[in-house]
mmCIF file of C-alpha atoms and ligand atoms in Angstrom:
data_model
loop_
_atom_site.group_PDB
_atom_site.id
_atom_site.type_symbol
_atom_site.label_atom_id
_atom_site.label_comp_id
_atom_site.label_asym_id
_atom_site.label_seq_id
_atom_site.Cartn_x
_atom_site.Cartn_y
_atom_site.Cartn_z
ATOM 1 C CA MET T 1 93.703 -40.496 -64.564
ATOM 2 C CA ARG T 2 90.078 -40.503 -63.320
ATOM 3 C CA ALA T 3 88.544 -42.615 -60.653
ATOM 4 C CA THR T 4 85.178 -42.566 -58.707
ATOM 5 C CA ALA T 5 84.597 -44.196 -55.269
ATOM 6 C CA TYR T 6 81.669 -44.374 -52.855
ATOM 7 C CA ALA T 7 82.016 -44.655 -49.046
ATOM 8 C CA HIS T 8 79.197 -44.973 -46.581
ATOM 9 C CA THR T 9 79.200 -43.034 -43.283
ATOM 10 C CA ASN T 10 79.737 -44.812 -40.039
ATOM 11 C CA ILE T 11 78.640 -44.021 -36.512
ATOM 12 C CA ALA T 12 80.872 -44.697 -33.477
ATOM 13 C CA LEU T 13 79.387 -46.803 -30.779
ATOM 14 C CA VAL T 14 82.455 -46.296 -28.651
ATOM 15 C CA LYS T 15 83.597 -42.718 -29.576
ATOM 16 C CA TYR T 16 86.844 -41.320 -30.788
ATOM 17 C CA TRP T 17 87.351 -37.872 -29.267
ATOM 18 C CA GLY T 18 90.782 -36.165 -28.743
ATOM 19 C CA LYS T 19 94.106 -36.553 -30.423
ATOM 20 C CA ARG T 20 97.454 -37.879 -29.180
ATOM 21 C CA ASP T 21 100.555 -35.735 -29.733
ATOM 22 C CA ASP T 22 102.177 -36.428 -33.002
ATOM 23 C CA GLY T 23 104.977 -33.836 -32.660
ATOM 24 C CA GLY T 24 103.220 -31.480 -35.158
ATOM 25 C CA ARG T 25 103.410 -33.938 -37.999
ATOM 26 C CA GLY T 26 99.726 -33.725 -38.950
ATOM 27 C CA LEU T 27 99.357 -37.542 -38.691
ATOM 28 C CA ASN T 28 95.886 -37.119 -36.905
ATOM 29 C CA LEU T 29 96.493 -39.749 -34.321
ATOM 30 C CA PRO T 30 93.565 -40.406 -32.016
ATOM 31 C CA ALA T 31 93.897 -40.269 -28.291
ATOM 32 C CA VAL T 32 91.697 -43.377 -27.960
ATOM 33 C CA GLY T 33 90.516 -46.228 -30.140
ATOM 34 C CA SER T 34 86.859 -46.532 -31.295
ATOM 35 C CA LEU T 35 84.303 -49.041 -32.366
ATOM 36 C CA SER T 36 81.785 -48.108 -35.166
ATOM 37 C CA LEU T 37 79.010 -49.349 -37.363
ATOM 38 C CA THR T 38 79.145 -48.619 -41.000
ATOM 39 C CA LEU T 39 75.633 -47.837 -42.329
ATOM 40 C CA ASP T 40 73.914 -48.893 -45.435
ATOM 41 C CA ARG T 41 72.651 -45.390 -46.114
ATOM 42 C CA PHE T 42 74.223 -41.946 -46.197
ATOM 43 C CA GLY T 43 77.553 -41.648 -47.872
ATOM 44 C CA THR T 44 79.691 -39.742 -50.311
ATOM 45 C CA GLU T 45 80.491 -40.382 -54.023
ATOM 46 C CA THR T 46 83.737 -38.693 -55.169
ATOM 47 C CA THR T 47 85.380 -38.417 -58.497
ATOM 48 C CA VAL T 48 89.065 -37.396 -58.782
ATOM 49 C CA GLU T 49 90.246 -36.365 -62.146
ATOM 50 C CA LEU T 50 94.000 -35.531 -62.610
ATOM 51 C CA SER T 51 95.043 -32.785 -64.951
ATOM 52 C CA GLU T 52 98.351 -32.116 -66.684
ATOM 53 C CA THR T 53 97.571 -28.466 -67.059
ATOM 54 C CA GLU T 54 95.797 -27.268 -63.739
ATOM 55 C CA ARG T 55 97.975 -25.238 -61.520
ATOM 56 C CA HIS T 56 96.018 -25.926 -58.386
ATOM 57 C CA ASP T 57 93.231 -28.290 -57.188
ATOM 58 C CA HIS T 58 89.511 -27.733 -57.584
ATOM 59 C CA LEU T 59 86.682 -28.972 -55.364
ATOM 60 C CA THR T 60 82.936 -29.067 -56.260
ATOM 61 C CA LEU T 61 80.853 -30.296 -53.383
ATOM 62 C CA ASP T 62 77.192 -30.899 -53.923
ATOM 63 C CA GLY T 63 77.246 -28.854 -57.137
ATOM 64 C CA VAL T 64 78.953 -25.776 -55.672
ATOM 65 C CA GLU T 65 82.606 -24.932 -56.343
ATOM 66 C CA ARG T 66 84.423 -24.566 -53.034
ATOM 67 C CA THR T 67 87.357 -22.435 -52.025
ATOM 68 C CA GLY T 68 88.898 -21.438 -48.759
ATOM 69 C CA PRO T 69 89.327 -23.870 -45.853
ATOM 70 C CA GLU T 70 87.301 -26.687 -47.525
ATOM 71 C CA LEU T 71 89.482 -26.667 -50.603
ATOM 72 C CA GLU T 72 92.625 -26.302 -48.401
ATOM 73 C CA ARG T 73 91.811 -29.370 -46.476
ATOM 74 C CA VAL T 74 91.224 -31.393 -49.638
ATOM 75 C CA SER T 75 94.423 -30.114 -51.173
ATOM 76 C CA ALA T 76 96.451 -30.932 -48.065
ATOM 77 C CA PHE T 77 95.043 -34.415 -48.223
ATOM 78 C CA LEU T 78 95.848 -34.725 -51.950
ATOM 79 C CA ASP T 79 99.395 -33.690 -51.077
ATOM 80 C CA LEU T 80 99.715 -36.913 -49.169
ATOM 81 C CA VAL T 81 98.605 -38.907 -52.143
ATOM 82 C CA ARG T 82 100.791 -37.032 -54.518
ATOM 83 C CA GLY T 83 103.713 -37.875 -52.099
ATOM 84 C CA GLN T 84 102.835 -41.535 -52.218
ATOM 85 C CA ALA T 85 102.514 -41.558 -55.972
ATOM 86 C CA ARG T 86 105.592 -39.256 -56.398
ATOM 87 C CA ARG T 87 103.607 -37.307 -58.903
ATOM 88 C CA GLU T 88 102.857 -33.525 -58.777
ATOM 89 C CA LEU T 89 99.571 -33.492 -60.793
ATOM 90 C CA HIS T 90 96.637 -31.332 -59.530
ATOM 91 C CA ALA T 91 93.154 -32.618 -59.457
ATOM 92 C CA ARG T 92 89.523 -31.788 -60.019
ATOM 93 C CA VAL T 93 87.543 -33.278 -57.129
ATOM 94 C CA THR T 94 83.734 -33.607 -57.536
ATOM 95 C CA SER T 95 81.860 -34.891 -54.565
ATOM 96 C CA ARG T 96 78.238 -35.547 -53.752
ATOM 97 C CA ASN T 97 76.952 -36.172 -50.203
ATOM 98 C CA ASP T 98 73.797 -37.980 -49.503
ATOM 99 C CA VAL T 99 74.216 -36.923 -45.884
ATOM 100 C CA PRO T 100 73.852 -33.278 -44.834
ATOM 101 C CA THR T 101 77.259 -31.838 -44.799
ATOM 102 C CA ALA T 102 78.689 -30.780 -41.399
ATOM 103 C CA ALA T 103 75.369 -31.452 -39.637
ATOM 104 C CA GLY T 104 76.834 -33.922 -37.289
ATOM 105 C CA LEU T 105 75.851 -36.912 -39.435
ATOM 106 C CA ALA T 106 79.528 -37.729 -39.792
ATOM 107 C CA SER T 107 79.998 -36.561 -43.303
ATOM 108 C CA SER T 108 83.639 -36.198 -43.014
ATOM 109 C CA ALA T 109 83.936 -40.012 -42.523
ATOM 110 C CA SER T 110 82.428 -40.947 -45.816
ATOM 111 C CA ALA T 111 83.957 -37.884 -47.570
ATOM 112 C CA PHE T 112 87.570 -38.563 -46.740
ATOM 113 C CA CYS T 113 87.218 -42.196 -47.157
ATOM 114 C CA ALA T 114 85.731 -41.841 -50.666
ATOM 115 C CA LEU T 115 88.396 -39.190 -51.400
ATOM 116 C CA ALA T 116 91.195 -41.508 -50.261
ATOM 117 C CA LEU T 117 90.002 -44.345 -52.502
ATOM 118 C CA ALA T 118 89.174 -42.235 -55.557
ATOM 119 C CA ALA T 119 92.443 -40.244 -55.294
ATOM 120 C CA THR T 120 94.760 -43.248 -54.869
ATOM 121 C CA ARG T 121 93.144 -45.010 -57.830
ATOM 122 C CA ALA T 122 93.392 -41.922 -60.091
ATOM 123 C CA PHE T 123 97.075 -41.724 -59.207
ATOM 124 C CA GLY T 124 97.455 -45.429 -60.172
ATOM 125 C CA LEU T 125 97.928 -46.610 -56.590
ATOM 126 C CA THR T 126 96.076 -49.670 -55.167
ATOM 127 C CA LEU T 127 96.356 -49.711 -51.397
ATOM 128 C CA ASP T 128 95.309 -52.568 -49.188
ATOM 129 C CA GLY T 129 92.638 -51.887 -46.578
ATOM 130 C CA CYS T 130 95.091 -51.246 -43.831
ATOM 131 C CA ASN T 131 96.980 -48.558 -45.779
ATOM 132 C CA LEU T 132 93.835 -47.075 -47.096
ATOM 133 C CA SER T 133 92.620 -46.751 -43.604
ATOM 134 C CA ILE T 134 95.927 -45.123 -42.446
ATOM 135 C CA LEU T 135 95.588 -42.590 -45.349
ATOM 136 C CA ALA T 136 91.892 -41.847 -44.799
ATOM 137 C CA ARG T 137 92.701 -41.232 -41.072
ATOM 138 C CA GLN T 138 94.847 -38.298 -42.028
ATOM 139 C CA GLY T 139 91.862 -36.630 -43.549
ATOM 140 C CA SER T 140 89.447 -37.429 -40.740
ATOM 141 C CA GLY T 141 89.837 -39.910 -37.857
ATOM 142 C CA SER T 142 86.379 -41.398 -38.396
ATOM 143 C CA ALA T 143 87.085 -41.840 -42.175
ATOM 144 C CA ALA T 144 89.566 -44.657 -41.412
ATOM 145 C CA ARG T 145 86.638 -46.691 -40.286
ATOM 146 C CA SER T 146 84.445 -46.353 -43.344
ATOM 147 C CA VAL T 147 86.969 -48.399 -45.353
ATOM 148 C CA TYR T 148 85.175 -51.525 -43.986
ATOM 149 C CA GLY T 149 81.527 -52.518 -43.604
ATOM 150 C CA GLY T 150 79.613 -53.660 -40.481
ATOM 151 C CA PHE T 151 81.220 -53.309 -37.067
ATOM 152 C CA VAL T 152 84.713 -51.889 -37.211
ATOM 153 C CA LEU T 153 87.463 -51.414 -34.582
ATOM 154 C CA MET T 154 89.893 -48.550 -34.908
ATOM 155 C CA HIS T 155 93.211 -48.966 -33.062
ATOM 156 C CA ARG T 156 94.603 -46.164 -31.138
ATOM 157 C CA GLY T 157 98.139 -47.423 -31.815
ATOM 158 C CA GLN T 158 101.384 -46.668 -30.129
ATOM 159 C CA ALA T 159 103.808 -46.008 -33.026
ATOM 160 C CA GLU T 160 105.260 -42.527 -33.424
ATOM 161 C CA HIS T 161 104.307 -42.257 -37.132
ATOM 162 C CA GLY T 162 100.935 -43.917 -36.805
ATOM 163 C CA GLU T 163 101.637 -47.198 -38.782
ATOM 164 C CA ASP T 164 99.678 -49.148 -36.109
ATOM 165 C CA CYS T 165 96.703 -46.678 -36.081
ATOM 166 C CA PHE T 166 94.193 -48.082 -38.558
ATOM 167 C CA ALA T 167 90.768 -49.763 -38.629
ATOM 168 C CA GLU T 168 89.872 -53.334 -39.139
ATOM 169 C CA PRO T 169 86.572 -55.213 -39.521
ATOM 170 C CA LEU T 170 85.147 -56.869 -36.388
ATOM 171 C CA PRO T 171 82.836 -59.728 -37.540
ATOM 172 C CA ALA T 172 79.910 -60.180 -35.179
ATOM 173 C CA ALA T 173 76.939 -62.456 -35.000
ATOM 174 C CA LEU T 174 74.685 -59.481 -34.013
ATOM 175 C CA ASP T 175 72.340 -57.805 -36.407
ATOM 176 C CA VAL T 176 71.199 -54.326 -35.378
ATOM 177 C CA ARG T 177 69.480 -51.199 -36.673
ATOM 178 C CA LEU T 178 70.423 -47.576 -36.093
ATOM 179 C CA VAL T 179 67.490 -45.219 -36.203
ATOM 180 C CA VAL T 180 68.819 -41.822 -37.192
ATOM 181 C CA VAL T 181 66.804 -39.070 -35.616
ATOM 182 C CA ARG T 182 67.348 -35.560 -37.056
ATOM 183 C CA CYS T 183 67.086 -33.062 -34.281
ATOM 184 C CA GLY T 184 68.211 -29.880 -36.080
ATOM 185 C CA SER T 185 69.207 -28.563 -39.498
ATOM 186 C CA GLY T 186 72.104 -26.463 -40.775
ATOM 187 C CA PRO T 187 75.841 -26.779 -40.158
ATOM 188 C CA LYS T 188 76.955 -27.630 -36.545
ATOM 189 C CA MET T 189 78.116 -24.853 -34.329
ATOM 190 C CA VAL T 190 81.399 -26.375 -33.341
ATOM 191 C CA GLY T 191 83.154 -28.828 -35.737
ATOM 192 C CA SER T 192 84.490 -32.049 -34.298
ATOM 193 C CA THR T 193 88.197 -31.147 -34.766
ATOM 194 C CA SER T 194 87.920 -27.757 -32.854
ATOM 195 C CA GLY T 195 85.454 -29.295 -30.363
ATOM 196 C CA MET T 196 87.675 -32.162 -29.367
ATOM 197 C CA GLY T 197 90.787 -29.929 -29.315
ATOM 198 C CA HIS T 198 89.125 -27.399 -27.008
ATOM 199 C CA ALA T 199 87.712 -30.140 -24.670
ATOM 200 C CA GLN T 200 91.255 -31.776 -24.588
ATOM 201 C CA ARG T 201 92.827 -28.554 -23.662
ATOM 202 C CA THR T 202 90.418 -27.173 -21.144
ATOM 203 C CA SER T 203 88.079 -29.840 -19.728
ATOM 204 C CA PRO T 204 89.032 -31.349 -16.400
ATOM 205 C CA TYR T 205 86.933 -34.421 -17.535
ATOM 206 C CA PHE T 206 89.163 -35.153 -20.623
ATOM 207 C CA PRO T 207 91.862 -37.160 -18.592
ATOM 208 C CA ALA T 208 88.987 -39.214 -17.124
ATOM 209 C CA TRP T 209 87.519 -39.801 -20.659
ATOM 210 C CA VAL T 210 90.932 -41.140 -21.748
ATOM 211 C CA ALA T 211 91.581 -43.081 -18.540
ATOM 212 C CA THR T 212 88.200 -44.996 -18.661
ATOM 213 C CA HIS T 213 88.101 -45.574 -22.462
ATOM 214 C CA ALA T 214 89.948 -48.766 -22.996
ATOM 215 C CA ARG T 215 87.457 -50.522 -20.560
ATOM 216 C CA ASP T 216 84.523 -49.304 -22.643
ATOM 217 C CA LEU T 217 86.220 -50.722 -25.848
ATOM 218 C CA ASP T 218 86.825 -54.010 -24.073
ATOM 219 C CA ASP T 219 83.251 -54.227 -22.839
ATOM 220 C CA ALA T 220 81.781 -53.371 -26.231
ATOM 221 C CA ARG T 221 83.990 -56.013 -27.947
ATOM 222 C CA ALA T 222 82.876 -58.582 -25.334
ATOM 223 C CA ALA T 223 79.241 -57.609 -25.794
ATOM 224 C CA LEU T 224 79.649 -57.952 -29.575
ATOM 225 C CA ALA T 225 81.371 -61.380 -29.228
ATOM 226 C CA ALA T 226 78.445 -62.574 -26.996
ATOM 227 C CA ALA T 227 75.919 -60.937 -29.366
ATOM 228 C CA ASP T 228 74.578 -59.118 -26.309
ATOM 229 C CA LEU T 229 72.637 -56.099 -27.591
ATOM 230 C CA PRO T 230 71.529 -54.667 -24.175
ATOM 231 C CA LYS T 231 75.169 -54.786 -22.989
ATOM 232 C CA LEU T 232 76.421 -53.126 -26.243
ATOM 233 C CA GLY T 233 73.738 -50.497 -25.893
ATOM 234 C CA GLU T 234 74.586 -49.686 -22.296
ATOM 235 C CA VAL T 235 78.327 -49.296 -23.062
ATOM 236 C CA MET T 236 77.458 -47.161 -26.117
ATOM 237 C CA GLU T 237 75.311 -44.784 -24.018
ATOM 238 C CA HIS T 238 78.105 -44.606 -21.376
ATOM 239 C CA SER T 239 80.683 -43.644 -24.039
ATOM 240 C CA THR T 240 78.572 -41.048 -25.661
ATOM 241 C CA PHE T 241 77.582 -39.325 -22.399
ATOM 242 C CA LYS T 242 81.114 -39.274 -21.302
ATOM 243 C CA MET T 243 82.303 -37.686 -24.466
ATOM 244 C CA HIS T 244 79.593 -34.922 -24.164
ATOM 245 C CA ALA T 245 80.397 -34.410 -20.536
ATOM 246 C CA THR T 246 83.873 -33.271 -21.542
ATOM 247 C CA THR T 247 82.278 -30.466 -23.540
ATOM 248 C CA PHE T 248 79.915 -29.240 -20.823
ATOM 249 C CA ALA T 249 82.994 -28.992 -18.516
ATOM 250 C CA ALA T 250 85.133 -27.206 -21.110
ATOM 251 C CA ARG T 251 86.188 -23.595 -20.652
ATOM 252 C CA PRO T 252 84.297 -21.885 -22.153
ATOM 253 C CA PRO T 253 81.670 -24.690 -22.273
ATOM 254 C CA PHE T 254 79.972 -25.847 -25.406
ATOM 255 C CA PHE T 255 77.447 -28.514 -26.209
ATOM 256 C CA TYR T 256 75.876 -30.236 -29.047
ATOM 257 C CA PRO T 257 72.303 -31.291 -27.832
ATOM 258 C CA THR T 258 69.327 -29.039 -28.472
ATOM 259 C CA SER T 259 66.025 -29.132 -26.684
ATOM 260 C CA THR T 260 64.871 -31.515 -29.371
ATOM 261 C CA THR T 261 67.954 -33.819 -28.660
ATOM 262 C CA MET T 262 66.925 -33.874 -25.003
ATOM 263 C CA ALA T 263 63.309 -34.712 -25.900
ATOM 264 C CA ALA T 264 64.590 -37.610 -28.150
ATOM 265 C CA LEU T 265 66.785 -38.905 -25.327
ATOM 266 C CA ALA T 266 63.793 -38.929 -23.052
ATOM 267 C CA ALA T 267 61.759 -40.814 -25.622
ATOM 268 C CA VAL T 268 64.540 -43.402 -25.785
ATOM 269 C CA ARG T 269 64.344 -43.855 -21.956
ATOM 270 C CA GLU T 270 60.541 -44.168 -22.340
ATOM 271 C CA LEU T 271 60.897 -46.918 -24.833
ATOM 272 C CA ARG T 272 63.291 -48.726 -22.520
ATOM 273 C CA ALA T 273 60.824 -48.325 -19.691
ATOM 274 C CA GLY T 274 58.190 -49.910 -21.891
ATOM 275 C CA ALA T 275 60.538 -52.928 -22.377
ATOM 276 C CA VAL T 276 61.705 -51.884 -25.949
ATOM 277 C CA GLY T 277 65.520 -52.300 -26.255
ATOM 278 C CA ALA T 278 66.711 -48.975 -27.525
ATOM 279 C CA TRP T 279 69.873 -47.052 -26.693
ATOM 280 C CA ALA T 280 71.120 -43.629 -27.828
ATOM 281 C CA THR T 281 74.403 -42.141 -29.153
ATOM 282 C CA MET T 282 75.197 -38.527 -30.336
ATOM 283 C CA ASP T 283 78.121 -37.125 -32.243
ATOM 284 C CA ALA T 284 79.340 -33.588 -32.799
ATOM 285 C CA GLY T 285 75.867 -32.379 -33.664
ATOM 286 C CA PRO T 286 72.253 -32.365 -32.332
ATOM 287 C CA HIS T 287 71.087 -35.650 -33.922
ATOM 288 C CA VAL T 288 70.336 -38.787 -31.942
ATOM 289 C CA LYS T 289 71.010 -42.320 -33.322
ATOM 290 C CA VAL T 290 69.106 -45.082 -31.625
ATOM 291 C CA LEU T 291 70.493 -48.614 -31.605
ATOM 292 C CA CYS T 292 67.941 -51.426 -31.514
ATOM 293 C CA ALA T 293 67.157 -54.965 -32.788
ATOM 294 C CA PRO T 294 65.894 -55.238 -36.334
ATOM 295 C CA GLY T 295 62.527 -56.337 -35.106
ATOM 296 C CA ASP T 296 62.043 -53.195 -32.920
ATOM 297 C CA ALA T 297 63.154 -50.704 -35.536
ATOM 298 C CA THR T 298 59.706 -49.685 -36.864
ATOM 299 C CA ARG T 299 58.390 -49.189 -33.303
ATOM 300 C CA VAL T 300 61.430 -47.104 -32.342
ATOM 301 C CA ALA T 301 61.306 -45.069 -35.577
ATOM 302 C CA GLU T 302 57.640 -44.314 -34.922
ATOM 303 C CA ALA T 303 58.255 -43.237 -31.373
ATOM 304 C CA MET T 304 61.099 -40.992 -32.385
ATOM 305 C CA ALA T 305 59.157 -39.421 -35.333
ATOM 306 C CA ALA T 306 56.424 -38.442 -32.735
ATOM 307 C CA VAL T 307 58.942 -36.336 -30.654
ATOM 308 C CA PRO T 308 58.163 -32.678 -31.108
ATOM 309 C CA GLY T 309 60.825 -30.879 -33.164
ATOM 310 C CA VAL T 310 62.122 -34.053 -34.860
ATOM 311 C CA PHE T 311 62.115 -33.374 -38.562
ATOM 312 C CA GLY T 312 63.190 -36.713 -40.006
ATOM 313 C CA VAL T 313 63.850 -40.346 -38.990
ATOM 314 C CA ASP T 314 65.813 -42.826 -41.111
ATOM 315 C CA VAL T 315 66.358 -46.514 -40.230
ATOM 316 C CA ALA T 316 69.867 -47.709 -41.211
ATOM 317 C CA ALA T 317 71.193 -51.179 -41.209
ATOM 318 C CA PRO T 318 74.758 -52.372 -41.368
ATOM 319 C CA GLY T 319 76.307 -51.444 -44.631
ATOM 320 C CA PRO T 320 79.316 -52.403 -46.850
ATOM 321 C CA GLY T 321 82.746 -50.883 -46.971
ATOM 322 C CA ALA T 322 84.032 -48.336 -49.516
ATOM 323 C CA ARG T 323 84.125 -49.383 -53.150
ATOM 324 C CA VAL T 324 85.563 -48.200 -56.438
ATOM 325 C CA LEU T 325 82.902 -47.394 -58.991
ATOM 326 C CA GLU T 326 85.179 -46.370 -61.853
ATOM 327 C CA ALA T 327 89.016 -46.466 -62.136
ATOM 328 C CA PRO T 328 91.721 -46.505 -64.745
ATOM 329 C CA ALA T 329 92.375 -50.049 -66.043
HETATM 330 O O1 LIG A 401 86.464 -37.783 -37.787
HETATM 331 P P1 LIG A 401 86.298 -36.576 -37.089
HETATM 332 O O2 LIG A 401 87.429 -35.726 -36.980
HETATM 333 O O3 LIG A 401 85.084 -35.707 -37.724
HETATM 334 O O4 LIG A 401 85.737 -36.886 -35.560
HETATM 335 C C1 LIG A 401 84.665 -37.663 -35.264
HETATM 336 C C2 LIG A 401 84.289 -37.560 -33.884
HETATM 337 C C3 LIG A 401 82.921 -38.117 -33.445
HETATM 338 O O5 LIG A 401 82.106 -38.236 -34.523
HETATM 339 C C4 LIG A 401 82.314 -37.244 -32.405
HETATM 340 C C5 LIG A 401 83.115 -39.526 -32.829
HETATM 341 C C6 LIG A 401 83.490 -40.616 -33.725
HETATM 342 O O6 LIG A 401 84.303 -41.525 -33.279
HETATM 343 O O7 LIG A 401 83.029 -40.659 -34.882
#
């Protein structure tokens, strides 16, 4: 009745941002599909231990016992697993992030993917990748993609209950690096769930974001199929700047970039002007992630580390999907 799983984080090249109406069922269905890269660094290790005696769930995250909204979100997720397993046991969840929690380095992706895998195995369930992805999605949209390694496609789906809304691996003959440039510290100001909800409700750019999204996904898939890094990089930048434009045009507006972010983006443009293939993406936080060829990663990392205000640079390669570290026989 105890299982441990590890999941790496993933970064969307073509972003998910906004939800489709699920009639209040809490299915967490995305308004658009997405395409991501699972990284070989940053992730979450989670142990779920079931108890016959506990009257409620417990959560320890990075050595600190959590209550309030963090525990409630995990408990609500465990309810889904309890429902599938048809068992009412409560759990002790112990989680360790090697990515700064809620700093816009997509910790919810690895967190809910590792929790989905550890919790199902602790309850004696062995889900296939598709059903694990569907379950993880209900914790966090991006978590559905961390089930798989490398490039991953997340389907928007059409079905009312989300049974066609899952991720699948997208094998590609393209090797890349993602240089993660930390442009701020501490928790992000506006979480992704509330940010995308507010942009969806109030930003006149949101409908344009949705209307133009399918073409970005098609273009990114075509670029991957052709192993065309410049094309992939160009589409990736277009997707991220459109996503961020919805926040600038929201009412009231909000935005994730800091002055350090803007300096890092300028450095990426300078690299390109110097004929180094480098393209930027940003999520719901200040950090910049720079896509480049493996042979350019050192040069890109050095250039980004020299940007004033940047306090850390990591070079990530494509990484594996989620895995079980310990489970009941
Ligand atoms: O998985 P969530 O609910 O934290 O949303 C992730 C949203 C972005 O990181 C901004 C984009 C993405 O596709 O990962």
